[in-house]
Amino acid sequence: MLAVPAVGAIACAFAGDRNARLIALGATLVNLALGILMWAQFDVGGAQWQFQELHEGLFGRFNYALGIDGIALMLIVLSVFLMPLCILASWEAITKRVGLYMAMFLIMEVVMIGVFAAQDLLLFYVFFEAGLIPMYFIIGIWGGANRIYAAFKFFLYTLLGSVLMLIAMIAMIREAGTTDIPTLLVYNFPPEMQTWLWLAFFASLAVKMPMWPVHTWLPDAHVQAPTAGSMILAGVLLKMGSYGFIRFMMPMFPEASAQLMWLVFALSMVAVVYTSLVALVQSDMKKLIAYSSVAHMAIVTAGLYALNQQGIEGALIIMLSHGVVSAALFFCVGVIYDRLHTREIDRYGGLAVNMPAYALFFMLFTMASIGLPGTSGFVGEFLSLAGIYEASSTVAFVCTTGIILGAAYMLYLYRRVVFGELTKDDVKAMPDLNPREWAILAPLAAVALWMGVYPESFLAPMRGDVTTVVARLAPAKPAGDAHLAAGKPKAAKAVDHGAAQGEAHHAGGVQ
Amino acid sequence: MTADLALIWPELILTIGGLITLMLGTFAGDRQVGLYQLAAMVTLAAAAAAVVTFFGTDTTVFSGTLSVDSFGGFAKLLIYAASFMCILVAPRFFKDSMRAEYPTLILFAALGMGIMASSRDLMTLYIGLELNSLAAYVLASFMRTDDRSSEAGLKYFVLGALASGMLLYGISLLYGFTGTTDFAGIAKVIGGEMNIGLLFGVVFVIAGLAFKVSAVPFHMWTPDVYEGAPTPVTTFFATAPKVAAMALLTRVVIDAMGPAVGAWQQIIIFLALASIILGAVGAIGQKNIKRLLAYSSINNVGFMLVGLAAGTQQGVEGVLTYLLVYMVTTLGAFLVVLQLRDDQGNQVESIPALAGLSQRRPGIAAALAVFLFSLAGIPPLFGFWPKYLVFEAAVNANLVPLAVAGIVASVIGAYYYIAIIKTMYFDDKSDTEFPKGTGTVVEDAVITASALWLSVIGYLFIGVLGVLSASAASVLF
């Protein structure tokens, strides 16, 4: 799976524009097929690590070791699913230096799969960092007007975070004497060392996530990146951060995680509310969606740090759902950007009249982003809020507020772009979706609905791994406040979620 | 005596080869470029072959003044390889002003550097260093008619003489307080009691050597000399003498001052951090690519010193690996710089002129991007690996604050590397034309090979490199 895009990348770099597009599409489709095959063959409930591949001594001090568990499987499937869509999304939008562009995207694919499949600490780091270079080029060469500032900010922010993680990794290797991730997962680091390691990893992953207050690179990068770049950035790259949380920080440093969960909760609460409010006042569509990404990722971190089964499963579903939905939303923006070349919300209006199909899709993804029942967003938010509530009702309360605000800014965006009078002439002239855009939006919509209606097919492979993580955390976990009054929590939970859903229903009903 | 001579074949070959090259130049004339160039390159290849045959022996010659061991061997191989490349690329650069003195001087400089790398006595140390330096001063001002070149030579000479003076002063103090010039003897005395005079000796010796590796605060000459010297000579300065001086510094602090770790460790830590930070900050805003690479070399020396500061075998292994990777990267980068000619055939050194290079010369731009990312130490490029090794050594030697400070400062360094890449890839084309075909097949092949090696392929060699550097480093412990 790593080899296909790698070979494709080399071929693209030397091929002509047209050929490069075809090669890239072919390579990503082959990988998609391989990903689906892998999913089909994945033995749910079998060994924790499957499809292992190990070449000892290939790199001397560290090994070339690959292998996946359920969580990694789902994220790899997400990456290979989004990749061909990204290539299609840039089919016409990218006209200069197509070969290089496609090569960069295929390298990104190698890197993403590598990050999720690496079973060796250093190999993970190499893949994790390697993503910077192609993304730097993608933003810098094919980005918008202010692309250079955005590319620099993206590169330096993420680099600064990850070098601290490298120091922590060196310390871990020294302490445990191995770079093998499955071994490290069950190694017990001394508690005070855990705190330092946790903080170093946090510095890196929080930037990648991104968490408030180190999220500022994200709106810049998203706004300046080309459509497909935003899709892959929001869809997969942000997931590397949360993948790092669940793969490294929680099982490797359980005591520190329990000790510092309040830090994560505090930052997440601030992020949910603050970024939602910021999103409300954005006039740039991409920026709005970028801020909504930060808010969603904050719910992910809060869900993960609920340190219980529902919370983590919910967070994972949000990761997958957000990967699909935000990529789709960015593409929706891209569709109209290609027609009018502006992302100003005020320049649009009344699209429902002349672009009905587009309006339908946009509506579906807006609803999924808000978390309407029946869409992917609902399942994840419900589960993670249930988990958070078990850990702390206050945090759950604040996060729920964020979801209400989320409904507010997304619907506000939708109303301004799609509804209203169709007055502007240039907007009137915009044609509806073409077949290529259909081909991109339809699979995204199908997956978003599938995840909302039958999430079990996505949850099943991950459940065992989440249980493992929870078991690892169990000794250190503090008791949640929901358990204080026996018998009551269940009822209280139901009420709380009833309210959240009611809001969503209500908000949905308004329009 | 005869037995000793049999063990210094590399040096003998270089001496004789150097003299033959000089004779060839004198009698056949400066026009016979191919002839003396070939003679010099054959000499270097033969010397390298001789080094390889001695790899693994660990002995000393001439009553313990010179060692024949894998550490010196490792360094010599790097030095000879770098010298070889610098002779290879020279004729195309100098064109009509190419003279036989160039390869001859490089050969003698290589001889001096070989002696530096394997000296284990303060006297041989100084002889090797001066032999190298004198040749280097002349090389810096090799373009006699060019003002910048003469200025570079003069600057290098004046500051170099000052550094030599400091070094000699330190040597005299060390000799005065220990009664010996032999590294092992000094180590024995230093291991006992440390007094202020000895400490001064240690400080001055390290300061003198820090000048040669251009560590901050003894780096001032580097940007000026790199900019002014002819590019093949700059290539030479940035590679071979760095290897030799770094090897020498390592041998001095580990072999001669090993027992007094506390005395020199903080000096090295200061040099390391100062070099990393100043090398990174100073490079920002440079408009000349050669000056920029000078700051980059200061920066990279800082990282090597991090490994040295650890003072452990692991640290020295890191330094050696770093030297090798750094040398390949720098050679590649300068070969690219040599290829940057405008349509008049003039060298282009200004960074703004590189704007849009990726569209005019995609191959060259891609190679330079690989070298720069590698110098910045961004994985998956191989430049990451030696950085990882030195930081690992520092962490394992309980120098975590140093490692953290160094690695955070490396982010500053990343800024200017990606700034050049921005110029080449993101900016619109500049007015400067870059016609194709400025390099020979050999040069292109070397650039391609080193760029490929520095991308992911290098990782396959980690095992081999580990064994080599471990065997080389083990002789010091």
mmCIF file of N, CA and C in Angstrom, chain B residues 353-448:
data_model
loop_
_atom_site.group_PDB
_atom_site.id
_atom_site.type_symbol
_atom_site.label_atom_id
_atom_site.label_comp_id
_atom_site.label_asym_id
_atom_site.label_seq_id
_atom_site.Cartn_x
_atom_site.Cartn_y
_atom_site.Cartn_z
ATOM 1 N N ALA B 353 18.034 36.039 -7.020
ATOM 2 C CA ALA B 353 18.088 35.647 -8.425
ATOM 3 C C ALA B 353 17.625 34.212 -8.630
ATOM 4 N N LEU B 354 17.559 33.451 -7.536
ATOM 5 C CA LEU B 354 17.147 32.053 -7.672
ATOM 6 C C LEU B 354 15.639 31.912 -7.790
ATOM 7 N N ALA B 355 14.911 33.024 -7.696
ATOM 8 C CA ALA B 355 13.451 32.938 -7.721
ATOM 9 C C ALA B 355 12.984 32.182 -8.957
ATOM 10 N N GLY B 356 12.096 31.241 -8.751
ATOM 11 C CA GLY B 356 11.560 30.495 -9.872
ATOM 12 C C GLY B 356 12.522 29.501 -10.476
ATOM 13 N N LEU B 357 13.604 29.205 -9.763
ATOM 14 C CA LEU B 357 14.576 28.248 -10.295
ATOM 15 C C LEU B 357 13.930 26.895 -10.571
ATOM 16 N N SER B 358 12.901 26.568 -9.774
ATOM 17 C CA SER B 358 12.289 25.250 -9.936
ATOM 18 C C SER B 358 11.624 25.111 -11.296
ATOM 19 N N GLN B 359 11.341 26.254 -11.965
ATOM 20 C CA GLN B 359 10.741 26.132 -13.286
ATOM 21 C C GLN B 359 11.801 26.137 -14.380
ATOM 22 N N ARG B 360 12.916 26.839 -14.082
ATOM 23 C CA ARG B 360 13.956 26.893 -15.108
ATOM 24 C C ARG B 360 14.830 25.647 -15.085
ATOM 25 N N ARG B 361 15.224 25.240 -13.901
ATOM 26 C CA ARG B 361 16.070 24.057 -13.777
ATOM 27 C C ARG B 361 15.466 23.135 -12.719
ATOM 28 N N PRO B 362 14.422 22.389 -13.055
ATOM 29 C CA PRO B 362 13.738 21.603 -12.010
ATOM 30 C C PRO B 362 14.663 20.619 -11.294
ATOM 31 N N GLY B 363 15.549 19.988 -12.043
ATOM 32 C CA GLY B 363 16.418 18.991 -11.425
ATOM 33 C C GLY B 363 17.316 19.605 -10.375
ATOM 34 N N ILE B 364 17.980 20.700 -10.776
ATOM 35 C CA ILE B 364 18.899 21.375 -9.865
ATOM 36 C C ILE B 364 18.157 21.880 -8.635
ATOM 37 N N ALA B 365 16.976 22.470 -8.871
ATOM 38 C CA ALA B 365 16.216 23.017 -7.746
ATOM 39 C C ALA B 365 15.797 21.901 -6.798
ATOM 40 N N ALA B 366 15.364 20.781 -7.355
ATOM 41 C CA ALA B 366 14.937 19.681 -6.495
ATOM 42 C C ALA B 366 16.110 19.179 -5.660
ATOM 43 N N ALA B 367 17.290 19.065 -6.315
ATOM 44 C CA ALA B 367 18.461 18.587 -5.576
ATOM 45 C C ALA B 367 18.805 19.556 -4.454
ATOM 46 N N LEU B 368 18.790 20.859 -4.763
ATOM 47 C CA LEU B 368 19.126 21.834 -3.726
ATOM 48 C C LEU B 368 18.097 21.781 -2.603
ATOM 49 N N ALA B 369 16.835 21.582 -2.964
ATOM 50 C CA ALA B 369 15.801 21.479 -1.926
ATOM 51 C C ALA B 369 16.087 20.290 -1.017
ATOM 52 N N VAL B 370 16.493 19.175 -1.619
ATOM 53 C CA VAL B 370 16.818 18.005 -0.798
ATOM 54 C C VAL B 370 17.965 18.333 0.143
ATOM 55 N N PHE B 371 19.015 18.980 -0.384
ATOM 56 C CA PHE B 371 20.169 19.276 0.462
ATOM 57 C C PHE B 371 19.782 20.214 1.601
ATOM 58 N N LEU B 372 18.960 21.209 1.288
ATOM 59 C CA LEU B 372 18.621 22.186 2.322
ATOM 60 C C LEU B 372 17.724 21.569 3.386
ATOM 61 N N PHE B 373 16.724 20.805 2.965
ATOM 62 C CA PHE B 373 15.876 20.144 3.956
ATOM 63 C C PHE B 373 16.711 19.189 4.798
ATOM 64 N N SER B 374 17.694 18.579 4.149
ATOM 65 C CA SER B 374 18.536 17.647 4.873
ATOM 66 C C SER B 374 19.403 18.393 5.878
ATOM 67 N N LEU B 375 19.949 19.545 5.476
ATOM 68 C CA LEU B 375 20.735 20.341 6.422
ATOM 69 C C LEU B 375 19.863 20.795 7.585
ATOM 70 N N ALA B 376 18.600 21.066 7.299
ATOM 71 C CA ALA B 376 17.694 21.476 8.369
ATOM 72 C C ALA B 376 17.330 20.298 9.260
ATOM 73 N N GLY B 377 17.581 19.084 8.776
ATOM 74 C CA GLY B 377 17.311 17.904 9.602
ATOM 75 C C GLY B 377 15.853 17.524 9.659
ATOM 76 N N ILE B 378 15.127 17.768 8.570
ATOM 77 C CA ILE B 378 13.710 17.399 8.555
ATOM 78 C C ILE B 378 13.601 15.969 8.053
ATOM 79 N N PRO B 379 13.043 15.041 8.837
ATOM 80 C CA PRO B 379 12.802 13.735 8.264
ATOM 81 C C PRO B 379 11.776 13.859 7.146
ATOM 82 N N PRO B 380 11.728 13.001 6.168
ATOM 83 C CA PRO B 380 12.451 11.738 6.045
ATOM 84 C C PRO B 380 13.832 11.890 5.420
ATOM 85 N N LEU B 381 14.343 13.086 5.260
ATOM 86 C CA LEU B 381 15.662 13.201 4.647
ATOM 87 C C LEU B 381 16.712 12.741 5.656
ATOM 88 N N PHE B 382 17.828 12.303 5.097
ATOM 89 C CA PHE B 382 18.776 11.591 5.953
ATOM 90 C C PHE B 382 19.476 12.520 6.929
ATOM 91 N N GLY B 383 19.461 13.831 6.666
ATOM 92 C CA GLY B 383 20.084 14.763 7.592
ATOM 93 C C GLY B 383 19.483 14.686 8.988
ATOM 94 N N PHE B 384 18.314 14.110 9.076
ATOM 95 C CA PHE B 384 17.668 13.941 10.371
ATOM 96 C C PHE B 384 18.442 12.959 11.246
ATOM 97 N N TRP B 385 18.987 11.927 10.617
ATOM 98 C CA TRP B 385 19.545 10.835 11.417
ATOM 99 C C TRP B 385 20.713 11.262 12.301
ATOM 100 N N PRO B 386 21.761 11.929 11.733
ATOM 101 C CA PRO B 386 22.854 12.340 12.625
ATOM 102 C C PRO B 386 22.397 13.305 13.707
ATOM 103 N N LYS B 387 21.424 14.166 13.385
ATOM 104 C CA LYS B 387 20.923 15.073 14.419
ATOM 105 C C LYS B 387 20.294 14.263 15.538
ATOM 106 N N TYR B 388 19.534 13.258 15.132
ATOM 107 C CA TYR B 388 18.932 12.390 16.133
ATOM 108 C C TYR B 388 20.019 11.756 16.996
ATOM 109 N N LEU B 389 21.094 11.264 16.352
ATOM 110 C CA LEU B 389 22.149 10.573 17.098
ATOM 111 C C LEU B 389 22.797 11.485 18.127
ATOM 112 N N VAL B 390 23.145 12.722 17.716
ATOM 113 C CA VAL B 390 23.821 13.579 18.686
ATOM 114 C C VAL B 390 22.880 13.961 19.825
ATOM 115 N N PHE B 391 21.617 14.173 19.523
ATOM 116 C CA PHE B 391 20.697 14.520 20.604
ATOM 117 C C PHE B 391 20.466 13.322 21.517
ATOM 118 N N GLU B 392 20.424 12.145 20.911
ATOM 119 C CA GLU B 392 20.264 10.958 21.740
ATOM 120 C C GLU B 392 21.457 10.832 22.691
ATOM 121 N N ALA B 393 22.663 11.063 22.147
ATOM 122 C CA ALA B 393 23.845 10.979 22.991
ATOM 123 C C ALA B 393 23.769 12.001 24.115
ATOM 124 N N ALA B 394 23.306 13.207 23.788
ATOM 125 C CA ALA B 394 23.236 14.247 24.819
ATOM 126 C C ALA B 394 22.230 13.863 25.892
ATOM 127 N N VAL B 395 21.075 13.326 25.473
ATOM 128 C CA VAL B 395 20.071 12.934 26.468
ATOM 129 C C VAL B 395 20.614 11.808 27.335
ATOM 130 N N ASN B 396 21.296 10.856 26.703
ATOM 131 C CA ASN B 396 21.816 9.738 27.474
ATOM 132 C C ASN B 396 22.944 10.155 28.408
ATOM 133 N N ALA B 397 23.604 11.287 28.103
ATOM 134 C CA ALA B 397 24.638 11.784 29.007
ATOM 135 C C ALA B 397 24.037 12.760 30.012
ATOM 136 N N ASN B 398 22.727 12.719 30.171
ATOM 137 C CA ASN B 398 22.022 13.577 31.122
ATOM 138 C C ASN B 398 22.161 15.057 30.809
ATOM 139 N N LEU B 399 22.287 15.388 29.543
ATOM 140 C CA LEU B 399 22.327 16.795 29.169
ATOM 141 C C LEU B 399 20.999 17.187 28.527
ATOM 142 N N VAL B 400 19.904 16.837 29.182
ATOM 143 C CA VAL B 400 18.592 17.086 28.582
ATOM 144 C C VAL B 400 18.368 18.570 28.263
ATOM 145 N N PRO B 401 18.724 19.490 29.182
ATOM 146 C CA PRO B 401 18.499 20.912 28.832
ATOM 147 C C PRO B 401 19.228 21.318 27.564
ATOM 148 N N LEU B 402 20.473 20.834 27.396
ATOM 149 C CA LEU B 402 21.219 21.154 26.174
ATOM 150 C C LEU B 402 20.472 20.631 24.960
ATOM 151 N N ALA B 403 19.995 19.383 25.056
ATOM 152 C CA ALA B 403 19.287 18.796 23.916
ATOM 153 C C ALA B 403 18.034 19.602 23.597
ATOM 154 N N VAL B 404 17.304 19.982 24.636
ATOM 155 C CA VAL B 404 16.064 20.726 24.385
ATOM 156 C C VAL B 404 16.389 22.067 23.739
ATOM 157 N N ALA B 405 17.383 22.782 24.318
ATOM 158 C CA ALA B 405 17.724 24.093 23.772
ATOM 159 C C ALA B 405 18.192 23.961 22.332
ATOM 160 N N GLY B 406 19.036 22.965 22.081
ATOM 161 C CA GLY B 406 19.567 22.801 20.733
ATOM 162 C C GLY B 406 18.479 22.491 19.738
ATOM 163 N N ILE B 407 17.574 21.614 20.121
ATOM 164 C CA ILE B 407 16.578 21.163 19.154
ATOM 165 C C ILE B 407 15.548 22.256 18.899
ATOM 166 N N VAL B 408 15.291 23.070 19.918
ATOM 167 C CA VAL B 408 14.359 24.174 19.693
ATOM 168 C C VAL B 408 15.007 25.210 18.773
ATOM 169 N N ALA B 409 16.322 25.436 19.002
ATOM 170 C CA ALA B 409 17.017 26.395 18.144
ATOM 171 C C ALA B 409 17.078 25.890 16.707
ATOM 172 N N SER B 410 17.022 24.581 16.528
ATOM 173 C CA SER B 410 17.086 24.052 15.163
ATOM 174 C C SER B 410 15.867 24.490 14.357
ATOM 175 N N VAL B 411 14.787 24.832 15.064
ATOM 176 C CA VAL B 411 13.606 25.310 14.344
ATOM 177 C C VAL B 411 13.890 26.675 13.712
ATOM 178 N N ILE B 412 14.683 27.500 14.448
ATOM 179 C CA ILE B 412 15.058 28.797 13.872
ATOM 180 C C ILE B 412 15.826 28.547 12.581
ATOM 181 N N GLY B 413 16.725 27.551 12.644
ATOM 182 C CA GLY B 413 17.515 27.236 11.462
ATOM 183 C C GLY B 413 16.633 26.812 10.302
ATOM 184 N N ALA B 414 15.587 26.053 10.626
ATOM 185 C CA ALA B 414 14.713 25.573 9.557
ATOM 186 C C ALA B 414 14.122 26.742 8.779
ATOM 187 N N TYR B 415 13.973 27.884 9.471
ATOM 188 C CA TYR B 415 13.326 29.019 8.825
ATOM 189 C C TYR B 415 14.061 29.444 7.557
ATOM 190 N N TYR B 416 15.384 29.627 7.662
ATOM 191 C CA TYR B 416 16.037 30.176 6.478
ATOM 192 C C TYR B 416 16.209 29.129 5.387
ATOM 193 N N TYR B 417 16.287 27.870 5.770
ATOM 194 C CA TYR B 417 16.339 26.850 4.718
ATOM 195 C C TYR B 417 15.039 26.866 3.916
ATOM 196 N N ILE B 418 13.906 26.901 4.631
ATOM 197 C CA ILE B 418 12.658 26.877 3.868
ATOM 198 C C ILE B 418 12.442 28.202 3.162
ATOM 199 N N ALA B 419 13.131 29.257 3.638
ATOM 200 C CA ALA B 419 13.004 30.529 2.924
ATOM 201 C C ALA B 419 13.640 30.434 1.536
ATOM 202 N N ILE B 420 14.767 29.732 1.435
ATOM 203 C CA ILE B 420 15.375 29.575 0.103
ATOM 204 C C ILE B 420 14.480 28.719 -0.770
ATOM 205 N N ILE B 421 13.934 27.667 -0.166
ATOM 206 C CA ILE B 421 13.064 26.793 -0.950
ATOM 207 C C ILE B 421 11.845 27.572 -1.431
ATOM 208 N N LYS B 422 11.384 28.460 -0.578
ATOM 209 C CA LYS B 422 10.294 29.352 -0.987
ATOM 210 C C LYS B 422 10.710 30.150 -2.215
ATOM 211 N N THR B 423 11.915 30.723 -2.164
ATOM 212 C CA THR B 423 12.375 31.521 -3.301
ATOM 213 C C THR B 423 12.403 30.672 -4.574
ATOM 214 N N MET B 424 12.881 29.452 -4.449
ATOM 215 C CA MET B 424 13.036 28.626 -5.649
ATOM 216 C C MET B 424 11.695 28.123 -6.167
ATOM 217 N N TYR B 425 10.777 27.831 -5.247
ATOM 218 C CA TYR B 425 9.558 27.143 -5.671
ATOM 219 C C TYR B 425 8.332 28.033 -5.728
ATOM 220 N N PHE B 426 8.200 28.990 -4.771
ATOM 221 C CA PHE B 426 6.939 29.724 -4.697
ATOM 222 C C PHE B 426 6.975 31.016 -5.496
ATOM 223 N N ASP B 427 8.160 31.632 -5.585
ATOM 224 C CA ASP B 427 8.213 32.947 -6.200
ATOM 225 C C ASP B 427 8.144 32.851 -7.723
ATOM 226 N N ASP B 428 7.782 33.986 -8.320
ATOM 227 C CA ASP B 428 7.755 34.032 -9.776
ATOM 228 C C ASP B 428 9.180 34.064 -10.299
ATOM 229 N N LYS B 429 9.302 33.715 -11.556
ATOM 230 C CA LYS B 429 10.634 33.637 -12.150
ATOM 231 C C LYS B 429 11.352 34.980 -12.063
ATOM 232 N N SER B 430 12.629 34.946 -11.747
ATOM 233 C CA SER B 430 13.426 36.168 -11.762
ATOM 234 C C SER B 430 13.901 36.414 -13.193
ATOM 235 N N ASP B 431 14.618 37.537 -13.371
ATOM 236 C CA ASP B 431 15.070 37.866 -14.724
ATOM 237 C C ASP B 431 16.256 37.011 -15.150
ATOM 238 N N THR B 432 16.905 36.405 -14.174
ATOM 239 C CA THR B 432 18.111 35.660 -14.502
ATOM 240 C C THR B 432 17.754 34.376 -15.244
ATOM 241 N N GLU B 433 18.386 34.206 -16.403
ATOM 242 C CA GLU B 433 18.195 32.958 -17.131
ATOM 243 C C GLU B 433 19.159 31.926 -16.561
ATOM 244 N N PHE B 434 18.733 30.691 -16.510
ATOM 245 C CA PHE B 434 19.662 29.640 -16.109
ATOM 246 C C PHE B 434 19.697 28.604 -17.215
ATOM 247 N N PRO B 435 20.595 28.789 -18.190
ATOM 248 C CA PRO B 435 20.630 27.822 -19.269
ATOM 249 C C PRO B 435 21.054 26.452 -18.754
ATOM 250 N N LYS B 436 20.618 25.438 -19.459
ATOM 251 C CA LYS B 436 20.943 24.072 -19.038
ATOM 252 C C LYS B 436 22.372 23.719 -19.429
ATOM 253 N N GLY B 437 22.781 22.559 -19.014
ATOM 254 C CA GLY B 437 24.061 22.023 -19.469
ATOM 255 C C GLY B 437 25.262 22.719 -18.871
ATOM 256 N N THR B 438 25.138 23.179 -17.598
ATOM 257 C CA THR B 438 26.291 23.829 -16.990
ATOM 258 C C THR B 438 27.172 22.833 -16.263
ATOM 259 N N GLY B 439 26.727 21.602 -16.150
ATOM 260 C CA GLY B 439 27.522 20.639 -15.392
ATOM 261 C C GLY B 439 27.993 19.501 -16.275
ATOM 262 N N THR B 440 29.092 18.890 -15.898
ATOM 263 C CA THR B 440 29.529 17.704 -16.627
ATOM 264 C C THR B 440 28.691 16.515 -16.178
ATOM 265 N N VAL B 441 28.816 15.432 -16.925
ATOM 266 C CA VAL B 441 28.061 14.230 -16.573
ATOM 267 C C VAL B 441 28.436 13.772 -15.172
ATOM 268 N N VAL B 442 29.739 13.846 -14.868
ATOM 269 C CA VAL B 442 30.186 13.366 -13.559
ATOM 270 C C VAL B 442 29.557 14.200 -12.444
ATOM 271 N N GLU B 443 29.574 15.519 -12.635
ATOM 272 C CA GLU B 443 29.000 16.372 -11.594
ATOM 273 C C GLU B 443 27.526 16.072 -11.393
ATOM 274 N N ASP B 444 26.816 15.965 -12.525
ATOM 275 C CA ASP B 444 25.389 15.660 -12.415
ATOM 276 C C ASP B 444 25.179 14.341 -11.691
ATOM 277 N N ALA B 445 26.012 13.375 -12.028
ATOM 278 C CA ALA B 445 25.860 12.071 -11.392
ATOM 279 C C ALA B 445 26.109 12.175 -9.899
ATOM 280 N N VAL B 446 27.138 12.944 -9.514
ATOM 281 C CA VAL B 446 27.433 13.074 -8.083
ATOM 282 C C VAL B 446 26.277 13.755 -7.366
ATOM 283 N N ILE B 447 25.750 14.816 -7.995
ATOM 284 C CA ILE B 447 24.627 15.520 -7.368
ATOM 285 C C ILE B 447 23.436 14.579 -7.217
ATOM 286 N N THR B 448 23.117 13.853 -8.300
ATOM 287 C CA THR B 448 21.973 12.948 -8.235
ATOM 288 C C THR B 448 22.183 11.891 -7.158
#
